[in-house]
C-alpha positions as CSV (number, residue, x, y, z in Angstrom):
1,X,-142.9,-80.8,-29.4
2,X,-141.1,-78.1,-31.0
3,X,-137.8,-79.1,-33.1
4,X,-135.3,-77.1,-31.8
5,X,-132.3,-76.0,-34.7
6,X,-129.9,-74.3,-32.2
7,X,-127.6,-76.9,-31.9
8,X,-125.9,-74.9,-34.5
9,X,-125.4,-71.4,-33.5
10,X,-125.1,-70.1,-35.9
11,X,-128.0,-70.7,-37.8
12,X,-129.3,-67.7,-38.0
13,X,-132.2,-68.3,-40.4
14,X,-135.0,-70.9,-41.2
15,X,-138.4,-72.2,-42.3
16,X,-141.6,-73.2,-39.9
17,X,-144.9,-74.0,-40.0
18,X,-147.0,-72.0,-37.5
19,X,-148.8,-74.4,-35.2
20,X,-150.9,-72.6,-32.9
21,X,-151.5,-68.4,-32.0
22,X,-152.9,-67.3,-29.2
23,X,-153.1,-64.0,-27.6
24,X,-152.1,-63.5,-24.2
25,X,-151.9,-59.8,-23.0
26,X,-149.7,-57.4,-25.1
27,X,-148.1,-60.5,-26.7
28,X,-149.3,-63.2,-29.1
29,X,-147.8,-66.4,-28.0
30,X,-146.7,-68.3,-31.4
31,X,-145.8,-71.9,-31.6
32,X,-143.8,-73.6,-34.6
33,X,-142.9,-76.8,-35.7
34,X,-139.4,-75.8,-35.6
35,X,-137.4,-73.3,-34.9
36,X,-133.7,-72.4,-34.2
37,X,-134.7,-69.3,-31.8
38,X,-133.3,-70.5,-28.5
39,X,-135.7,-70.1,-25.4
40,X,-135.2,-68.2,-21.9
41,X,-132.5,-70.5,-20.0
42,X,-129.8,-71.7,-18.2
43,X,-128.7,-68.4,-17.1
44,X,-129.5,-66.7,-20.9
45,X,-132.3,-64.8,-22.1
46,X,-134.3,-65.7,-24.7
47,X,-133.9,-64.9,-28.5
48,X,-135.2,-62.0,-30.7
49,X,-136.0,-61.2,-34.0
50,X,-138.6,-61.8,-36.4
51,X,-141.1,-64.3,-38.1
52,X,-141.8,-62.6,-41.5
53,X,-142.5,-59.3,-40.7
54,X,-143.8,-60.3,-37.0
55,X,-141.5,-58.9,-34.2
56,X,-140.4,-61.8,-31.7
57,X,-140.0,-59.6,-28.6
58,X,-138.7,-62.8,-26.3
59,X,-138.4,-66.6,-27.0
60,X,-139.9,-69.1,-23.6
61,X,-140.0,-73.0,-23.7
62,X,-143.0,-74.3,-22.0
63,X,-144.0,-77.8,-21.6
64,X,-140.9,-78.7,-24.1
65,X,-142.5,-75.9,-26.9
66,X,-140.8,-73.0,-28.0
67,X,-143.4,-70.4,-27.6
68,X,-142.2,-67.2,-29.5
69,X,-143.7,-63.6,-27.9
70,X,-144.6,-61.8,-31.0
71,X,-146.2,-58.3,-31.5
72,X,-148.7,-59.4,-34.1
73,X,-150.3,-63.0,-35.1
74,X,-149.9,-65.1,-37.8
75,X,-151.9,-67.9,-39.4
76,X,-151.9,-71.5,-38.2
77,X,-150.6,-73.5,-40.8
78,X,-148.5,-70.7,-42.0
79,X,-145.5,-71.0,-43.5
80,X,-142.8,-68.3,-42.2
81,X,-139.3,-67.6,-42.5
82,X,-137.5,-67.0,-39.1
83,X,-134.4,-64.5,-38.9
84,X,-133.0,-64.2,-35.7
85,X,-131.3,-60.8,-34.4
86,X,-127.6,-62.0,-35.4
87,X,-126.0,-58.9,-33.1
88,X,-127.7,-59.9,-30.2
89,X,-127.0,-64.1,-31.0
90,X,-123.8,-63.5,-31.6
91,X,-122.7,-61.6,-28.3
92,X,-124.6,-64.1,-26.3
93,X,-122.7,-66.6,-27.7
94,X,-119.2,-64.8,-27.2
95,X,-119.7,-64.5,-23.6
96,X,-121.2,-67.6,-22.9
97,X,-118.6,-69.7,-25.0
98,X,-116.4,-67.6,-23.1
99,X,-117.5,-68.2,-19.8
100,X,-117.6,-72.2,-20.4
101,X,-113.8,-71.6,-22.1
102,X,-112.8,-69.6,-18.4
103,X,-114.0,-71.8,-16.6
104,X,-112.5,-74.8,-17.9
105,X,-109.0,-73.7,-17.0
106,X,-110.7,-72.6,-13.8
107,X,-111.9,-76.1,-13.0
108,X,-109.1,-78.3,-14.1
109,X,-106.5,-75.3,-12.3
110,X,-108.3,-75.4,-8.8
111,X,-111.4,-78.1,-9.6
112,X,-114.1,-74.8,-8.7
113,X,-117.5,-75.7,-10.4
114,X,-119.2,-72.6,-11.5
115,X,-122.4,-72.6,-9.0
116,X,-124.2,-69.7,-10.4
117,X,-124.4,-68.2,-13.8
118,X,-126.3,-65.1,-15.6
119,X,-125.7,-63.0,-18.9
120,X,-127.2,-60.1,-18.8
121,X,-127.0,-57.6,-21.2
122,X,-124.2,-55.4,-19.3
123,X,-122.4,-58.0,-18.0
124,X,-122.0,-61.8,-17.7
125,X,-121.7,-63.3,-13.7
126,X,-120.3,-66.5,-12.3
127,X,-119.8,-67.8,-8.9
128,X,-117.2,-70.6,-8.2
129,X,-117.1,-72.4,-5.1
130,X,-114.2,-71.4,-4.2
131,X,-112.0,-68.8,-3.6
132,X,-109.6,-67.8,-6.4
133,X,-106.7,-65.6,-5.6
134,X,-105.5,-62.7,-8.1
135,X,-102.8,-64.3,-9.5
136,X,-104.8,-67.8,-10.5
137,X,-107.3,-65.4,-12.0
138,X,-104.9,-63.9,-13.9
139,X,-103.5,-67.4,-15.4
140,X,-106.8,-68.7,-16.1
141,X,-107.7,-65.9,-18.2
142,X,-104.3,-66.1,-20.1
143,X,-104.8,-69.6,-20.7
144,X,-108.4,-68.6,-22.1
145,X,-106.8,-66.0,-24.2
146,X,-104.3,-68.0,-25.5
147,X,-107.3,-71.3,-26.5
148,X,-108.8,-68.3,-28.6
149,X,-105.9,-67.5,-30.6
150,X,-105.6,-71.7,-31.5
151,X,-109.2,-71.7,-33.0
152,X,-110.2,-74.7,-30.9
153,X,-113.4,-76.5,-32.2
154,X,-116.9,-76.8,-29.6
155,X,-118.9,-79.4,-30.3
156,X,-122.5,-80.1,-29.4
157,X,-123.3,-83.7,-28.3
158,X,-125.8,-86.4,-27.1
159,X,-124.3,-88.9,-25.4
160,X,-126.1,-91.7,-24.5
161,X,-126.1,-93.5,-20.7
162,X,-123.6,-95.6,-21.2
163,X,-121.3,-93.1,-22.7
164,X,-122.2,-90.5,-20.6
165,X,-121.6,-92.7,-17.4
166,X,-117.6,-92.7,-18.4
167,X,-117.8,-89.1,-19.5
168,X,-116.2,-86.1,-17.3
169,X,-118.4,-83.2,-17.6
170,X,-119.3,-80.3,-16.0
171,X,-123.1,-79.8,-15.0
172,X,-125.5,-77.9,-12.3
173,X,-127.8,-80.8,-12.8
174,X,-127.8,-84.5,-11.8
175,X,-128.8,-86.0,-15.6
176,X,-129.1,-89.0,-16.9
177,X,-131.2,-88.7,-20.6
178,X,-131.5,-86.3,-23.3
179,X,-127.8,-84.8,-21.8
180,X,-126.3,-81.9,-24.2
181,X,-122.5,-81.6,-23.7
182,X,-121.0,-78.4,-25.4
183,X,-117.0,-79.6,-25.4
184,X,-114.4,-77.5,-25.9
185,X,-111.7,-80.0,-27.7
186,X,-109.4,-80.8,-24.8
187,X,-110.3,-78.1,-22.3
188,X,-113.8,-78.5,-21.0
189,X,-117.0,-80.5,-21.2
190,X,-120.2,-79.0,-20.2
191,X,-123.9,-79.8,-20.0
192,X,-125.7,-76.5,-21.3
193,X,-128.6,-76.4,-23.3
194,X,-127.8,-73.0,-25.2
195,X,-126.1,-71.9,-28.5
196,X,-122.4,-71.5,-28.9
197,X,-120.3,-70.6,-31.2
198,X,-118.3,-73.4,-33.3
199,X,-114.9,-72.2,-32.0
200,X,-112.8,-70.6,-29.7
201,X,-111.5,-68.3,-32.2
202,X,-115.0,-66.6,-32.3
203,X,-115.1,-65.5,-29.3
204,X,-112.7,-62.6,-29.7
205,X,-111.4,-62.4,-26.1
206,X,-111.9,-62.9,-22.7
207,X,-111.8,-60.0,-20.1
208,X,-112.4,-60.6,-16.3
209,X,-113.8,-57.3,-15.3
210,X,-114.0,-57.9,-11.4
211,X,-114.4,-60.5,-8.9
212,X,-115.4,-60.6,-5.2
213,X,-116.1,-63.1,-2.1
214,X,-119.6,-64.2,-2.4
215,X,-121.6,-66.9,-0.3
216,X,-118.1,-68.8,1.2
217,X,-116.8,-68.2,-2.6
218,X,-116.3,-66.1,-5.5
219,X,-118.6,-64.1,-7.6
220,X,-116.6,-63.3,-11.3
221,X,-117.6,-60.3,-13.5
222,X,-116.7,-61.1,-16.9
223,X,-117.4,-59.9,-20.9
224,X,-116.1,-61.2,-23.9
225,X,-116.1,-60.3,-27.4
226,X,-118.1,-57.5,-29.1
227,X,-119.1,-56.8,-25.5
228,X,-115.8,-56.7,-24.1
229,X,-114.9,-54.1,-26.8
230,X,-117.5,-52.0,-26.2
231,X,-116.5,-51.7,-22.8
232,X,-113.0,-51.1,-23.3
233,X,-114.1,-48.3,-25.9
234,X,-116.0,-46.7,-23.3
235,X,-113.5,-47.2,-20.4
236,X,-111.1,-45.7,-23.3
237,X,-112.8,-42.7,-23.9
238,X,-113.2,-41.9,-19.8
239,X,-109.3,-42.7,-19.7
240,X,-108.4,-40.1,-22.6
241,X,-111.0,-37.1,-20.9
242,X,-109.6,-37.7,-17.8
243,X,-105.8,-37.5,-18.6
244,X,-106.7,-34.3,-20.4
245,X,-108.4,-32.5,-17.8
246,X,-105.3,-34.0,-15.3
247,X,-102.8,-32.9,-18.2
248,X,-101.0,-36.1,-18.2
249,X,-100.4,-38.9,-20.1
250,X,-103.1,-41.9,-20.2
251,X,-100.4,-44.0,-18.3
252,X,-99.4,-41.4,-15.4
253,X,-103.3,-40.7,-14.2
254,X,-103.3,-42.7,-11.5
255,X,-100.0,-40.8,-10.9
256,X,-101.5,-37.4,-11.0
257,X,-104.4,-38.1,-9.6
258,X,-102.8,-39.4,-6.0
259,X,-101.0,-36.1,-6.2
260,X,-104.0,-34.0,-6.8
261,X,-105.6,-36.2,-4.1
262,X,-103.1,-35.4,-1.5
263,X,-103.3,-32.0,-2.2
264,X,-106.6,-31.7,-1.7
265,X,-106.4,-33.2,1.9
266,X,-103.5,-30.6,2.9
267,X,-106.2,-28.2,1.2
268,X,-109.3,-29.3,3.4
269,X,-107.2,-29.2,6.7
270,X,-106.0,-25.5,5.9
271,X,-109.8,-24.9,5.4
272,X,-110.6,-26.8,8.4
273,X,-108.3,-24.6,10.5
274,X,-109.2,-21.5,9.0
275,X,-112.8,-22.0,10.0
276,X,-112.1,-23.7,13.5
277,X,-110.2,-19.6,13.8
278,X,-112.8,-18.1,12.6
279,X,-115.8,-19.5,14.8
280,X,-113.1,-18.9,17.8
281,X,-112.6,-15.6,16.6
282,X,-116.8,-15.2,16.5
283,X,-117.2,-16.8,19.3
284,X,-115.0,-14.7,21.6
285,X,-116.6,-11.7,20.3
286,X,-120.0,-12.5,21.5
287,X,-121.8,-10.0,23.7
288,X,-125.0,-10.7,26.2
289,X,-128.2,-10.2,24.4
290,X,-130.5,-10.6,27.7
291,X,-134.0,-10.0,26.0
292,X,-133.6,-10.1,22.6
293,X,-132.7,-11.9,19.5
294,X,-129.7,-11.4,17.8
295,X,-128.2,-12.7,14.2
296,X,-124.9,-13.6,13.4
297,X,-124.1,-13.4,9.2
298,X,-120.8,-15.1,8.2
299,X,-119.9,-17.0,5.5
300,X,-117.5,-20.2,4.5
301,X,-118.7,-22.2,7.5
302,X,-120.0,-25.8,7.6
303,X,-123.0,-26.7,9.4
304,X,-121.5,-28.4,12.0
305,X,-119.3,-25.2,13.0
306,X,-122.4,-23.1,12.7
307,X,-123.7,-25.2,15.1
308,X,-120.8,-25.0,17.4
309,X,-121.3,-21.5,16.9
310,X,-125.2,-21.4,18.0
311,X,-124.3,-23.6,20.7
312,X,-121.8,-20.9,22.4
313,X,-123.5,-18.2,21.3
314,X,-127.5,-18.8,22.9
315,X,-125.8,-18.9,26.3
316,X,-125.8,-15.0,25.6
317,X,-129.2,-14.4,25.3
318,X,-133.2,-15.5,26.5
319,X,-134.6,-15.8,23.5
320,X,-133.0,-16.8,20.5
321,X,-130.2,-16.6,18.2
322,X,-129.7,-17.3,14.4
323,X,-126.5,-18.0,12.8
324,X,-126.6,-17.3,8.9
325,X,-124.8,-18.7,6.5
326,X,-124.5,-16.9,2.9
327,X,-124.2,-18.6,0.0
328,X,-125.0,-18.7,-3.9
329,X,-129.5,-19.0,-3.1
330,X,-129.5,-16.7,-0.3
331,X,-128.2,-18.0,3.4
332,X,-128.0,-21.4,5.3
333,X,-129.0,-21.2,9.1
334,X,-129.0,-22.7,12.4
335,X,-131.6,-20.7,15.1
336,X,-131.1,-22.2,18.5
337,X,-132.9,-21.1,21.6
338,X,-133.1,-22.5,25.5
339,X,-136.6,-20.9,26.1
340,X,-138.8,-20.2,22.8
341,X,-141.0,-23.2,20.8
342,X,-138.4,-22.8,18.0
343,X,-140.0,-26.3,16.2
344,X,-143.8,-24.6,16.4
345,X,-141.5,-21.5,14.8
346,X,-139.9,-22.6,12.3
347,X,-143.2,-22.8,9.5
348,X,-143.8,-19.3,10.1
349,X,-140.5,-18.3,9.5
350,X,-139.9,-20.4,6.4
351,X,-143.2,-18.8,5.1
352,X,-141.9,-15.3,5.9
353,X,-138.1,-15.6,4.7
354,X,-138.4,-18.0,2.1
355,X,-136.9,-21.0,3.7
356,X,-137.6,-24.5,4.6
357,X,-136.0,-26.4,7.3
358,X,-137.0,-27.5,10.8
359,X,-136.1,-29.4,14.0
360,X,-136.3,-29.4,17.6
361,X,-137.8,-26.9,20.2
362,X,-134.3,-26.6,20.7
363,X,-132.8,-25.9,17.5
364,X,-133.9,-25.4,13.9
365,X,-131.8,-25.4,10.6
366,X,-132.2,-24.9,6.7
367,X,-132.0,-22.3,4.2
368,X,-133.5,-19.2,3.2
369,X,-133.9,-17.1,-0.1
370,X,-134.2,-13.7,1.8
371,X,-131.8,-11.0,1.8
372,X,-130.1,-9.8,5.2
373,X,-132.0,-6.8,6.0
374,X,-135.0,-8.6,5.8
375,X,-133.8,-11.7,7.9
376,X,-132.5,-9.0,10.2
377,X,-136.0,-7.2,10.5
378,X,-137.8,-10.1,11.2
379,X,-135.5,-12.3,13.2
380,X,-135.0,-9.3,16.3
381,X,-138.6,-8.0,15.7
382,X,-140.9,-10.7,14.8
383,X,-139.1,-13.4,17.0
């Protein structure tokens, strides 16, 4: 069985022995004596980094070995130096320290156990069970914040049975042997099997990004750290283009931006009753067209008061009628007809204008790259 160094963190370099190789698919799986890469679990991925100048591409644990995915094999009985990708160690750590930190006030605030748990690499998820309200969230969080700026020391630890038996800890798991507790001095004790970081102080800060109701409780989006930076350098940069295009300061967008939204729903009904005029004003104009086709060009309308249009406008004739729409590719159209095969119609007339659309017998739309005269020609000659 593989000896596992992660119970310090932030170890981030060591010496094995390769103990078995063995290709399987685009990977060779490598086993060591001992290694301080830390394996897919408990809601973490696995490590990366590199065995010499071997690529470790993911890190699994089966059947109690560490088996490292590598990109190239190396020699049983090989002695190799390990270096683990100390970026990518280092923000796992944050946010899962972080989340254990969290939920400690969480737990001893409301007594919630955290149900459910992943850390991506976008985001870090946990579900209480329970529903927190806003302004609990927003103590807990403080309270994190606040055990980060006192430095307080996490410990790793094995108790045994009889110790564990009087112990209050957190943990998904009924366990009784082989039990790691990750305590945070005085503000939570957790079984977890992965690295941490060996205080609070390390984890940088805390950020709840979201939460939500999920399954009879709540689902919390958090980041911490380097990964909460990020984020709030990116969500930074978005503020800062966005109060320049609004010309306002970072602090009066929302401001602005309620403005500009109100104005643009005065704007869209204006619009709305301009066009609801001018269909009236087509409509009313309409003359019979007995035995023939007929076209009607405009321009500014929506589909649904072309349609109101073609709906009016084929009581005026037996054949059909095409309302067309111009715009920047050519024109937008609704056909509608109460006696021709318009569905059966509408390839040919794609093929011959340009278009593509269809429908019913009853009524066809879609667009067309064909200018007027041409729609014109065909639509009261060909149709």
């Amino acid at each position: 069985m593989t000896e596992k160094l992660f119970d310090d963190g932030e170890l981030l370099t060591f010496v094995g022995t390769v103990v078995s190789c063995t290709e399987n698919g685009k990977f060779y799986d490598i086993v060591l004596d001992r290694t301080a890469f830390f394996p897919e679990g408990g809601g973490q991925t696995g490590d990366t980094g590199k065995l010499c100048d071997v690529c470790v591409m993911d890190t699994v644990e089966i059947g109690g070995e560490v088996v490292h995915k590598c990109d190239k094999p190396l020699e049983v009985g090989e002695a190799v130096c390990g270096r683990i990708d100390k970026d990518q160690r280092l923000r796992k750590m944050q946010n899962h320290s972080g989340e254990h930190l969290l939920m400690g006030f969480i737990h001893a605030k409301l007594g919630y156990d955290n149900i459910g748990f992943h850390l991506g690499s976008r985001e870090v998820t946990l579900d209480l069970n329970g529903v927190i309200s806003a302004k609990d969230l927003l103590y807990c969080e403080q309270a994190a914040n606040e055990a980060i700026a006192r430095d307080v020391p996490i410990t790793i630890s094995y108790p045994d049975s009889a110790a564990l038996e009087k112990l209050e800890y957190r943990s998904k798991l009924e366990m009784t042997e082989n039990v790691r507790i990750v305590t945070i001095e005085g503000i939570d004790s957790c079984a977890c099997c992965a690295p941490h970081v060996s205080s609070t102080g390390k984890i940088g800060i805390i950020k709840v990004i979201s939460s939500e109701n999920y399954k009879g409780g709540t689902r919390l989006h958090i980041l911490c750290g380097l990964d909460a930076l990020d984020l709030f350098r990116q969500r930074l940069e978005s503020t800062y283009a966005i109060s320049k295009l609004l010309s306002a300061k970072p602090e009066k967008i929302a401001e602005q931006t309620e403005r500009l939204l109100s104005e643009n729903i005065l704007l869209k009904r204006q619009l709305a009753d301009i066009e609801r005029r001018k269909a009236e004003d087509i409509i009313s104009s309409l003359e019979d067209h007995t035995d023939e086709s007929f076209c009607i060009f405009t321009s500014g309308l929506s589909a649904d008061t072309m349609r109101s249009i073609a709906n009016e406008a084929v009581k005026h004739t037996n054949k059909a009628v095409g309302v067309f729409c111009e715009n920047s590719s050519g024109h937008s159209y609704i056909i509608a007809s109460q006696t021709l095969p318009l569905r059966s119609l509408a390839k040919q007339l794609n093929t011959t204008l340009g278009g593509k659309g269809g429908g019913s017998d009853q009524m066809i739309q879609g667009s067309l790259t064909a200018e007027r005269e041409v729609i014109e020609n065909y639509f009261c000659n060909d149709l």
